[in-house]
Amino acid sequence: MAVDEGLQSELQKAGVFVTSVETLYNWGRRSSIWPLQFGLACCAIEMIATACSRFDLARFGAEVFRPSPRQADLMIVAGTVTKKMAPQVVRLYNQMPEPRYVIAMGACAISGGPFKQGYNVLKGIDRYIPVDVHIPGCPPRPEALLNALMYLQRKIDGQRLTGTDKVRWYDETDPAEFPVPEFGAHDLEPPFNRAVWGPQEPIQRGAA
Amino acid sequence: MNIETLTRQFPQTAWDVHTRSVIVPHVCLLDVVYFLKTDPEFSMDYVSNVTGVDWLARKEKTKGPDGKESEIEKPGFLEVVYHFYSMREKRGPVILRCRTDDRENPMIPSITPLFRGAEFQEREIYDLYGIRFSGHPDLRRILMWDEFQDFPMRKDYQEPDDYEWEPTPHDEVLDRAKQHYAAPHP
Amino acid sequence: MIQSITDIPGSVAGEQPLYGPRSYQVTSGNDLGAELLEVSMGPHHPSTHGVFRMDVVLDGEVVVKLKPVFGYLHRNHEKLAENLSYLGSMPYTDRLDYFCSMTNNWAYAHAVEKLADIKAPERAEFIRVILAELTRLVNHTCLAGFLVNDLGALGTPLLYAFREREKILDIFEAVSGGRMMCNYMRFGGVRVDFTPDILRRIRQIVDNYPRFLDEFEKLLSANEILMTRMQGVGVLTGELAVNASITGPMLRASGVDYDIRKVDKYGIYERFDFRVPLGDHGDVYDRYMIRILEMRESVKILQQAIHQFPEKGDFINPGVKLRNFRPKAGEAYGRIESPKGELGFYLISTGGVMPYRYRVRPPSFINLTILEDMCLGQKVADAVIILGSVDIVLGEVDR
């Protein structure tokens, strides 16, 4: 239920600002995304570089890196997620309050990247938690992270609080806790979360 | 520094020309290491690198003196390689190799009592190769989790079957793709 | 014949045993009847420089037991490299110690050159020295920034450090095409030649670096809070450091003169005139100062290298066939002085396209051997800066 843009600008000339609660709410949320201070590997250095001099993440209101997941809105999975680390990543994600977002930064966080064939490397964090934005690159440049943040801001802008397409976290049946994998004798158990990730259907030769 | 002093002192050891190292049986490993550390001719006070190697049993073709090709079976073994240097005298390296052919329960004496620097490296070898070090103060898995049961750096390690679709499967991944798809992947 | 630990004569140095299981007894006069507190610091902890865990047992605020737990970034570098060609492992070495990809490349190239008996041309050696010393500047500057960050000086010094880092990364990008992951060295040389303009840009940075160091030191080195927090904390004696295979600036802060650039004289380091700074006390402050002094020496090496840089020459040995590279059967252990310490690569070749055994001797992993000894009896807040002064990068610790 956005306000008519023509009317909005007419009123603005008269010194009256009209907006909807939804727009104001989303504007507030997108302008102060607090990321979790959480680095895994090489990409974390580029994440720090993004927050430091020259690139200056503060321009997007996202410079407040919080060490505690309870105060964070955004988890930047920056680097290779190993099987030994995956339960902790899921646990941190579970501890974050809604609304929460995940950026998978770099090839390793997306799919395992160059280390995909390793016996201790998780083939993508999207096996256990839902991911909002993927950034390709090994490691992605700081500009790519800034772009991902802007992309996430646009995504937040488009989220509806009411109606049939309202955001999922107001739904009581929405899973707030994702199952944490356990260490098994040979692999993590389970190796992926079926509710979030399913392997692609086998492609038969001659089909399609 | 003459390596012959070492091989003369310990007749059980053997000089391997090919790898320029000394092969030491594990009964006298600690004696040899202690000798290297204290003998003024060597005074190896610094162990730089301790690592494991897995040599699988393999067949090797050799030419006999009569020109006939014959195949000999070379037995496999697990090996620990030590690189010693001297920080005081700034010389080295002396390379020791200690071998065991027992794959089920390999046991080699730990040199951690003499060199603290070997502590984590021996734990790593135990973790990845499964070689146990007798006399190690704290022998636990170091890189993998405690519940893990395999020894992944061994050459015959089997990865858990964790197939994921790839646009261009090749080698092992292609083999796994074939197992997971009724028809081979196009 | 030595059968067990007790048979070893005279291996006990002083009162404190160098080896064996420690007995964890509370000696700090805790008469309140308080219980010991077990704290798991990490793997998600803002000060542990990545995913590293310390299981700490505290008596009040005093550390009585500390066990490092590794493996949260174990990416199977060695296993992957044993299934890759020799050249194919080169990009993976970038990701070992992701602050110093140039020196990692060099260490690996050095080991392969030893294995296959290749010589790099003079111009390539100069390029390598220049880039390796720039890497040392990046690493030590960032370390100083992070160390002070651990101390609670959030922001400012780290921002200064990263400002300088970006300038040097620009050089790396111009040279190799990658900011962090350079993948620049090759067996017998480097991948592409220096562009004509690049030496001027490097000289500009090198000439301005002492001024930055002066500014940085003015801000930090004589700072009273910093001195109180760092001096006398985490003392490591030279004897124990040698026994525990500590290398790099940490060893030299304990007063042991061992720099592989001087000892092995690999590359062309014998042509340059530089000194090896040594510490007296072996505490955190010494480790910090050693790094600052090493940066000043690096600047000296850089100035000489730029001055002597050959006008013409090959940047790679033309006789080396990089694709389908098959060294003869044998083995080699190549080591160089990386900014963290002795970085070695141990390669066994059986004559095939892939190394049979590929081992990285990671300096920051082995430097952590002694972490517990340095932290015992210190406050938990000091354990954080002691860890910071060891200078670890988890990509290299766990590999």
PDB file of N, CA, C and O in Angstrom, chain C residues 295-350:
ATOM      1  N   MET C 295      60.572  -4.083   9.679  1.00  0.00           N
ATOM      2  CA  MET C 295      60.029  -3.301   8.565  1.00  0.00           C
ATOM      3  C   MET C 295      61.046  -2.272   8.106  1.00  0.00           C
ATOM      4  O   MET C 295      61.211  -2.042   6.914  1.00  0.00           O
ATOM      5  N   ARG C 296      61.752  -1.660   9.055  1.00  0.00           N
ATOM      6  CA  ARG C 296      62.763  -0.675   8.662  1.00  0.00           C
ATOM      7  C   ARG C 296      63.887  -1.346   7.872  1.00  0.00           C
ATOM      8  O   ARG C 296      64.405  -0.779   6.904  1.00  0.00           O
ATOM      9  N   GLU C 297      64.254  -2.568   8.279  1.00  0.00           N
ATOM     10  CA  GLU C 297      65.275  -3.298   7.520  1.00  0.00           C
ATOM     11  C   GLU C 297      64.752  -3.665   6.134  1.00  0.00           C
ATOM     12  O   GLU C 297      65.488  -3.608   5.155  1.00  0.00           O
ATOM     13  N   SER C 298      63.472  -4.036   6.065  1.00  0.00           N
ATOM     14  CA  SER C 298      62.887  -4.377   4.769  1.00  0.00           C
ATOM     15  C   SER C 298      62.938  -3.187   3.827  1.00  0.00           C
ATOM     16  O   SER C 298      63.210  -3.342   2.633  1.00  0.00           O
ATOM     17  N   VAL C 299      62.665  -2.003   4.384  1.00  0.00           N
ATOM     18  CA  VAL C 299      62.728  -0.805   3.556  1.00  0.00           C
ATOM     19  C   VAL C 299      64.136  -0.634   3.004  1.00  0.00           C
ATOM     20  O   VAL C 299      64.331  -0.304   1.833  1.00  0.00           O
ATOM     21  N   LYS C 300      65.153  -0.939   3.847  1.00  0.00           N
ATOM     22  CA  LYS C 300      66.538  -0.834   3.384  1.00  0.00           C
ATOM     23  C   LYS C 300      66.796  -1.800   2.235  1.00  0.00           C
ATOM     24  O   LYS C 300      67.400  -1.436   1.219  1.00  0.00           O
ATOM     25  N   ILE C 301      66.333  -3.065   2.413  1.00  0.00           N
ATOM     26  CA  ILE C 301      66.533  -4.058   1.345  1.00  0.00           C
ATOM     27  C   ILE C 301      65.850  -3.589   0.068  1.00  0.00           C
ATOM     28  O   ILE C 301      66.418  -3.668  -1.025  1.00  0.00           O
ATOM     29  N   LEU C 302      64.623  -3.064   0.222  1.00  0.00           N
ATOM     30  CA  LEU C 302      63.878  -2.629  -0.952  1.00  0.00           C
ATOM     31  C   LEU C 302      64.608  -1.523  -1.684  1.00  0.00           C
ATOM     32  O   LEU C 302      64.704  -1.530  -2.915  1.00  0.00           O
ATOM     33  N   GLN C 303      65.146  -0.574  -0.913  1.00  0.00           N
ATOM     34  CA  GLN C 303      65.841   0.542  -1.572  1.00  0.00           C
ATOM     35  C   GLN C 303      67.050   0.041  -2.358  1.00  0.00           C
ATOM     36  O   GLN C 303      67.289   0.467  -3.489  1.00  0.00           O
ATOM     37  N   GLN C 304      67.799  -0.927  -1.734  1.00  0.00           N
ATOM     38  CA  GLN C 304      68.951  -1.468  -2.456  1.00  0.00           C
ATOM     39  C   GLN C 304      68.507  -2.233  -3.695  1.00  0.00           C
ATOM     40  O   GLN C 304      69.125  -2.142  -4.760  1.00  0.00           O
ATOM     41  N   ALA C 305      67.419  -3.024  -3.541  1.00  0.00           N
ATOM     42  CA  ALA C 305      66.983  -3.852  -4.666  1.00  0.00           C
ATOM     43  C   ALA C 305      66.505  -2.983  -5.814  1.00  0.00           C
ATOM     44  O   ALA C 305      66.788  -3.282  -6.984  1.00  0.00           O
ATOM     45  N   ILE C 306      65.801  -1.898  -5.506  1.00  0.00           N
ATOM     46  CA  ILE C 306      65.335  -1.013  -6.577  1.00  0.00           C
ATOM     47  C   ILE C 306      66.524  -0.354  -7.256  1.00  0.00           C
ATOM     48  O   ILE C 306      66.569  -0.202  -8.473  1.00  0.00           O
ATOM     49  N   HIS C 307      67.523  -0.004  -6.443  1.00  0.00           N
ATOM     50  CA  HIS C 307      68.703   0.656  -6.987  1.00  0.00           C
ATOM     51  C   HIS C 307      69.469  -0.274  -7.930  1.00  0.00           C
ATOM     52  O   HIS C 307      69.940   0.159  -8.990  1.00  0.00           O
ATOM     53  N   GLN C 308      69.582  -1.556  -7.536  1.00  0.00           N
ATOM     54  CA  GLN C 308      70.394  -2.491  -8.329  1.00  0.00           C
ATOM     55  C   GLN C 308      69.583  -3.217  -9.389  1.00  0.00           C
ATOM     56  O   GLN C 308      70.106  -4.110 -10.050  1.00  0.00           O
ATOM     57  N   PHE C 309      68.296  -2.899  -9.522  1.00  0.00           N
ATOM     58  CA  PHE C 309      67.421  -3.692 -10.384  1.00  0.00           C
ATOM     59  C   PHE C 309      67.963  -3.734 -11.816  1.00  0.00           C
ATOM     60  O   PHE C 309      68.217  -2.681 -12.419  1.00  0.00           O
ATOM     61  N   PRO C 310      68.165  -4.948 -12.378  1.00  0.00           N
ATOM     62  CA  PRO C 310      68.747  -5.013 -13.732  1.00  0.00           C
ATOM     63  C   PRO C 310      67.782  -4.476 -14.794  1.00  0.00           C
ATOM     64  O   PRO C 310      66.580  -4.728 -14.743  1.00  0.00           O
ATOM     65  N   GLU C 311      68.355  -3.760 -15.725  1.00  0.00           N
ATOM     66  CA  GLU C 311      67.542  -3.126 -16.763  1.00  0.00           C
ATOM     67  C   GLU C 311      66.900  -4.168 -17.672  1.00  0.00           C
ATOM     68  O   GLU C 311      65.738  -4.075 -18.029  1.00  0.00           O
ATOM     69  N   LYS C 312      67.710  -5.155 -18.037  1.00  0.00           N
ATOM     70  CA  LYS C 312      67.233  -6.155 -18.999  1.00  0.00           C
ATOM     71  C   LYS C 312      67.396  -7.540 -18.400  1.00  0.00           C
ATOM     72  O   LYS C 312      68.052  -7.725 -17.389  1.00  0.00           O
ATOM     73  N   GLY C 313      66.766  -8.493 -19.065  1.00  0.00           N
ATOM     74  CA  GLY C 313      66.921  -9.873 -18.620  1.00  0.00           C
ATOM     75  C   GLY C 313      65.622 -10.621 -18.683  1.00  0.00           C
ATOM     76  O   GLY C 313      64.556 -10.038 -18.851  1.00  0.00           O
ATOM     77  N   ASP C 314      65.749 -11.945 -18.557  1.00  0.00           N
ATOM     78  CA  ASP C 314      64.549 -12.774 -18.570  1.00  0.00           C
ATOM     79  C   ASP C 314      63.856 -12.683 -17.215  1.00  0.00           C
ATOM     80  O   ASP C 314      64.508 -12.545 -16.186  1.00  0.00           O
ATOM     81  N   PHE C 315      62.535 -12.770 -17.256  1.00  0.00           N
ATOM     82  CA  PHE C 315      61.819 -12.844 -15.985  1.00  0.00           C
ATOM     83  C   PHE C 315      61.482 -14.284 -15.631  1.00  0.00           C
ATOM     84  O   PHE C 315      61.018 -14.574 -14.549  1.00  0.00           O
ATOM     85  N   ILE C 316      61.685 -15.199 -16.570  1.00  0.00           N
ATOM     86  CA  ILE C 316      61.499 -16.624 -16.263  1.00  0.00           C
ATOM     87  C   ILE C 316      62.519 -17.413 -17.060  1.00  0.00           C
ATOM     88  O   ILE C 316      62.905 -17.035 -18.157  1.00  0.00           O
ATOM     89  N   ASN C 317      62.971 -18.494 -16.432  1.00  0.00           N
ATOM     90  CA  ASN C 317      63.934 -19.361 -17.084  1.00  0.00           C
ATOM     91  C   ASN C 317      63.281 -19.986 -18.311  1.00  0.00           C
ATOM     92  O   ASN C 317      62.303 -20.721 -18.197  1.00  0.00           O
ATOM     93  N   PRO C 318      63.764 -19.687 -19.528  1.00  0.00           N
ATOM     94  CA  PRO C 318      63.059 -20.156 -20.732  1.00  0.00           C
ATOM     95  C   PRO C 318      63.110 -21.662 -20.900  1.00  0.00           C
ATOM     96  O   PRO C 318      62.322 -22.225 -21.658  1.00  0.00           O
ATOM     97  N   GLY C 319      63.979 -22.333 -20.168  1.00  0.00           N
ATOM     98  CA  GLY C 319      64.077 -23.787 -20.333  1.00  0.00           C
ATOM     99  C   GLY C 319      63.047 -24.578 -19.553  1.00  0.00           C
ATOM    100  O   GLY C 319      62.977 -25.798 -19.693  1.00  0.00           O
ATOM    101  N   VAL C 320      62.241 -23.898 -18.731  1.00  0.00           N
ATOM    102  CA  VAL C 320      61.312 -24.637 -17.867  1.00  0.00           C
ATOM    103  C   VAL C 320      59.992 -24.840 -18.597  1.00  0.00           C
ATOM    104  O   VAL C 320      59.409 -23.889 -19.112  1.00  0.00           O
ATOM    105  N   LYS C 321      59.560 -26.091 -18.621  1.00  0.00           N
ATOM    106  CA  LYS C 321      58.274 -26.391 -19.235  1.00  0.00           C
ATOM    107  C   LYS C 321      57.254 -26.480 -18.097  1.00  0.00           C
ATOM    108  O   LYS C 321      57.244 -27.429 -17.326  1.00  0.00           O
ATOM    109  N   LEU C 322      56.395 -25.479 -17.980  1.00  0.00           N
ATOM    110  CA  LEU C 322      55.517 -25.440 -16.817  1.00  0.00           C
ATOM    111  C   LEU C 322      54.376 -26.448 -16.941  1.00  0.00           C
ATOM    112  O   LEU C 322      53.989 -27.077 -15.970  1.00  0.00           O
ATOM    113  N   ARG C 323      53.830 -26.570 -18.138  1.00  0.00           N
ATOM    114  CA  ARG C 323      52.745 -27.540 -18.310  1.00  0.00           C
ATOM    115  C   ARG C 323      53.339 -28.929 -18.456  1.00  0.00           C
ATOM    116  O   ARG C 323      54.397 -29.111 -19.043  1.00  0.00           O
ATOM    117  N   ASN C 324      52.633 -29.909 -17.919  1.00  0.00           N
ATOM    118  CA  ASN C 324      53.116 -31.277 -17.919  1.00  0.00           C
ATOM    119  C   ASN C 324      54.511 -31.364 -17.302  1.00  0.00           C
ATOM    120  O   ASN C 324      55.412 -32.006 -17.817  1.00  0.00           O
ATOM    121  N   PHE C 325      54.651 -30.702 -16.192  1.00  0.00           N
ATOM    122  CA  PHE C 325      55.934 -30.602 -15.504  1.00  0.00           C
ATOM    123  C   PHE C 325      56.167 -31.889 -14.719  1.00  0.00           C
ATOM    124  O   PHE C 325      55.361 -32.268 -13.873  1.00  0.00           O
ATOM    125  N   ARG C 326      57.252 -32.591 -15.052  1.00  0.00           N
ATOM    126  CA  ARG C 326      57.544 -33.855 -14.370  1.00  0.00           C
ATOM    127  C   ARG C 326      58.960 -33.834 -13.837  1.00  0.00           C
ATOM    128  O   ARG C 326      59.898 -34.155 -14.569  1.00  0.00           O
ATOM    129  N   PRO C 327      59.159 -33.496 -12.582  1.00  0.00           N
ATOM    130  CA  PRO C 327      60.515 -33.576 -12.042  1.00  0.00           C
ATOM    131  C   PRO C 327      60.919 -35.029 -11.839  1.00  0.00           C
ATOM    132  O   PRO C 327      60.058 -35.898 -11.702  1.00  0.00           O
ATOM    133  N   LYS C 328      62.215 -35.261 -11.838  1.00  0.00           N
ATOM    134  CA  LYS C 328      62.684 -36.638 -11.645  1.00  0.00           C
ATOM    135  C   LYS C 328      62.379 -37.093 -10.226  1.00  0.00           C
ATOM    136  O   LYS C 328      62.135 -36.272  -9.336  1.00  0.00           O
ATOM    137  N   ALA C 329      62.363 -38.401 -10.041  1.00  0.00           N
ATOM    138  CA  ALA C 329      62.032 -38.941  -8.730  1.00  0.00           C
ATOM    139  C   ALA C 329      63.038 -38.461  -7.697  1.00  0.00           C
ATOM    140  O   ALA C 329      64.237 -38.388  -7.961  1.00  0.00           O
ATOM    141  N   GLY C 330      62.542 -38.133  -6.550  1.00  0.00           N
ATOM    142  CA  GLY C 330      63.418 -37.631  -5.496  1.00  0.00           C
ATOM    143  C   GLY C 330      62.603 -36.839  -4.514  1.00  0.00           C
ATOM    144  O   GLY C 330      61.372 -36.861  -4.535  1.00  0.00           O
ATOM    145  N   GLU C 331      63.297 -36.124  -3.650  1.00  0.00           N
ATOM    146  CA  GLU C 331      62.569 -35.312  -2.688  1.00  0.00           C
ATOM    147  C   GLU C 331      63.350 -34.054  -2.394  1.00  0.00           C
ATOM    148  O   GLU C 331      64.564 -33.992  -2.622  1.00  0.00           O
ATOM    149  N   ALA C 332      62.646 -33.046  -1.909  1.00  0.00           N
ATOM    150  CA  ALA C 332      63.306 -31.787  -1.586  1.00  0.00           C
ATOM    151  C   ALA C 332      62.553 -31.101  -0.467  1.00  0.00           C
ATOM    152  O   ALA C 332      61.325 -31.219  -0.371  1.00  0.00           O
ATOM    153  N   TYR C 333      63.295 -30.413   0.375  1.00  0.00           N
ATOM    154  CA  TYR C 333      62.682 -29.593   1.401  1.00  0.00           C
ATOM    155  C   TYR C 333      63.198 -28.174   1.200  1.00  0.00           C
ATOM    156  O   TYR C 333      64.373 -27.914   1.394  1.00  0.00           O
ATOM    157  N   GLY C 334      62.311 -27.301   0.721  1.00  0.00           N
ATOM    158  CA  GLY C 334      62.709 -25.915   0.487  1.00  0.00           C
ATOM    159  C   GLY C 334      62.078 -25.036   1.529  1.00  0.00           C
ATOM    160  O   GLY C 334      60.906 -25.173   1.837  1.00  0.00           O
ATOM    161  N   ARG C 335      62.864 -24.132   2.087  1.00  0.00           N
ATOM    162  CA  ARG C 335      62.318 -23.263   3.142  1.00  0.00           C
ATOM    163  C   ARG C 335      62.786 -21.848   2.915  1.00  0.00           C
ATOM    164  O   ARG C 335      63.891 -21.613   2.427  1.00  0.00           O
ATOM    165  N   ILE C 336      61.924 -20.906   3.236  1.00  0.00           N
ATOM    166  CA  ILE C 336      62.314 -19.501   3.163  1.00  0.00           C
ATOM    167  C   ILE C 336      61.844 -18.806   4.430  1.00  0.00           C
ATOM    168  O   ILE C 336      61.082 -19.365   5.219  1.00  0.00           O
ATOM    169  N   GLU C 337      62.302 -17.609   4.615  1.00  0.00           N
ATOM    170  CA  GLU C 337      61.896 -16.819   5.773  1.00  0.00           C
ATOM    171  C   GLU C 337      60.646 -16.038   5.377  1.00  0.00           C
ATOM    172  O   GLU C 337      60.723 -14.982   4.765  1.00  0.00           O
ATOM    173  N   SER C 338      59.496 -16.596   5.694  1.00  0.00           N
ATOM    174  CA  SER C 338      58.263 -15.855   5.431  1.00  0.00           C
ATOM    175  C   SER C 338      58.075 -14.870   6.585  1.00  0.00           C
ATOM    176  O   SER C 338      58.744 -14.974   7.601  1.00  0.00           O
ATOM    177  N   PRO C 339      57.187 -13.904   6.445  1.00  0.00           N
ATOM    178  CA  PRO C 339      57.025 -12.945   7.545  1.00  0.00           C
ATOM    179  C   PRO C 339      56.657 -13.593   8.882  1.00  0.00           C
ATOM    180  O   PRO C 339      56.923 -13.045   9.929  1.00  0.00           O
ATOM    181  N   LYS C 340      56.059 -14.787   8.843  1.00  0.00           N
ATOM    182  CA  LYS C 340      55.659 -15.442  10.090  1.00  0.00           C
ATOM    183  C   LYS C 340      56.753 -16.332  10.650  1.00  0.00           C
ATOM    184  O   LYS C 340      56.697 -16.712  11.805  1.00  0.00           O
ATOM    185  N   GLY C 341      57.685 -16.730   9.825  1.00  0.00           N
ATOM    186  CA  GLY C 341      58.728 -17.642  10.290  1.00  0.00           C
ATOM    187  C   GLY C 341      59.186 -18.521   9.161  1.00  0.00           C
ATOM    188  O   GLY C 341      59.090 -18.143   7.997  1.00  0.00           O
ATOM    189  N   GLU C 342      59.667 -19.718   9.523  1.00  0.00           N
ATOM    190  CA  GLU C 342      60.192 -20.602   8.490  1.00  0.00           C
ATOM    191  C   GLU C 342      59.042 -21.293   7.783  1.00  0.00           C
ATOM    192  O   GLU C 342      58.360 -22.129   8.350  1.00  0.00           O
ATOM    193  N   LEU C 343      58.839 -20.940   6.528  1.00  0.00           N
ATOM    194  CA  LEU C 343      57.811 -21.603   5.732  1.00  0.00           C
ATOM    195  C   LEU C 343      58.513 -22.594   4.821  1.00  0.00           C
ATOM    196  O   LEU C 343      59.330 -22.205   3.986  1.00  0.00           O
ATOM    197  N   GLY C 344      58.210 -23.864   5.013  1.00  0.00           N
ATOM    198  CA  GLY C 344      58.890 -24.890   4.232  1.00  0.00           C
ATOM    199  C   GLY C 344      57.904 -25.736   3.459  1.00  0.00           C
ATOM    200  O   GLY C 344      56.762 -25.912   3.870  1.00  0.00           O
ATOM    201  N   PHE C 345      58.352 -26.225   2.324  1.00  0.00           N
ATOM    202  CA  PHE C 345      57.559 -27.166   1.547  1.00  0.00           C
ATOM    203  C   PHE C 345      58.395 -28.417   1.364  1.00  0.00           C
ATOM    204  O   PHE C 345      59.556 -28.337   0.961  1.00  0.00           O
ATOM    205  N   TYR C 346      57.810 -29.551   1.702  1.00  0.00           N
ATOM    206  CA  TYR C 346      58.509 -30.822   1.564  1.00  0.00           C
ATOM    207  C   TYR C 346      57.809 -31.613   0.476  1.00  0.00           C
ATOM    208  O   TYR C 346      56.626 -31.905   0.587  1.00  0.00           O
ATOM    209  N   LEU C 347      58.521 -31.895  -0.604  1.00  0.00           N
ATOM    210  CA  LEU C 347      57.914 -32.548  -1.758  1.00  0.00           C
ATOM    211  C   LEU C 347      58.622 -33.865  -2.037  1.00  0.00           C
ATOM    212  O   LEU C 347      59.844 -33.933  -1.993  1.00  0.00           O
ATOM    213  N   ILE C 348      57.821 -34.895  -2.305  1.00  0.00           N
ATOM    214  CA  ILE C 348      58.379 -36.155  -2.775  1.00  0.00           C
ATOM    215  C   ILE C 348      57.813 -36.397  -4.160  1.00  0.00           C
ATOM    216  O   ILE C 348      56.603 -36.358  -4.356  1.00  0.00           O
ATOM    217  N   SER C 349      58.707 -36.614  -5.092  1.00  0.00           N
ATOM    218  CA  SER C 349      58.272 -36.894  -6.452  1.00  0.00           C
ATOM    219  C   SER C 349      58.603 -38.339  -6.778  1.00  0.00           C
ATOM    220  O   SER C 349      59.655 -38.857  -6.395  1.00  0.00           O
ATOM    221  N   THR C 350      57.685 -39.003  -7.467  1.00  0.00           N
ATOM    222  CA  THR C 350      57.994 -40.337  -7.982  1.00  0.00           C
ATOM    223  C   THR C 350      58.116 -40.303  -9.498  1.00  0.00           C
ATOM    224  O   THR C 350      58.028 -41.321 -10.155  1.00  0.00           O
TER     225      THR C 350
END
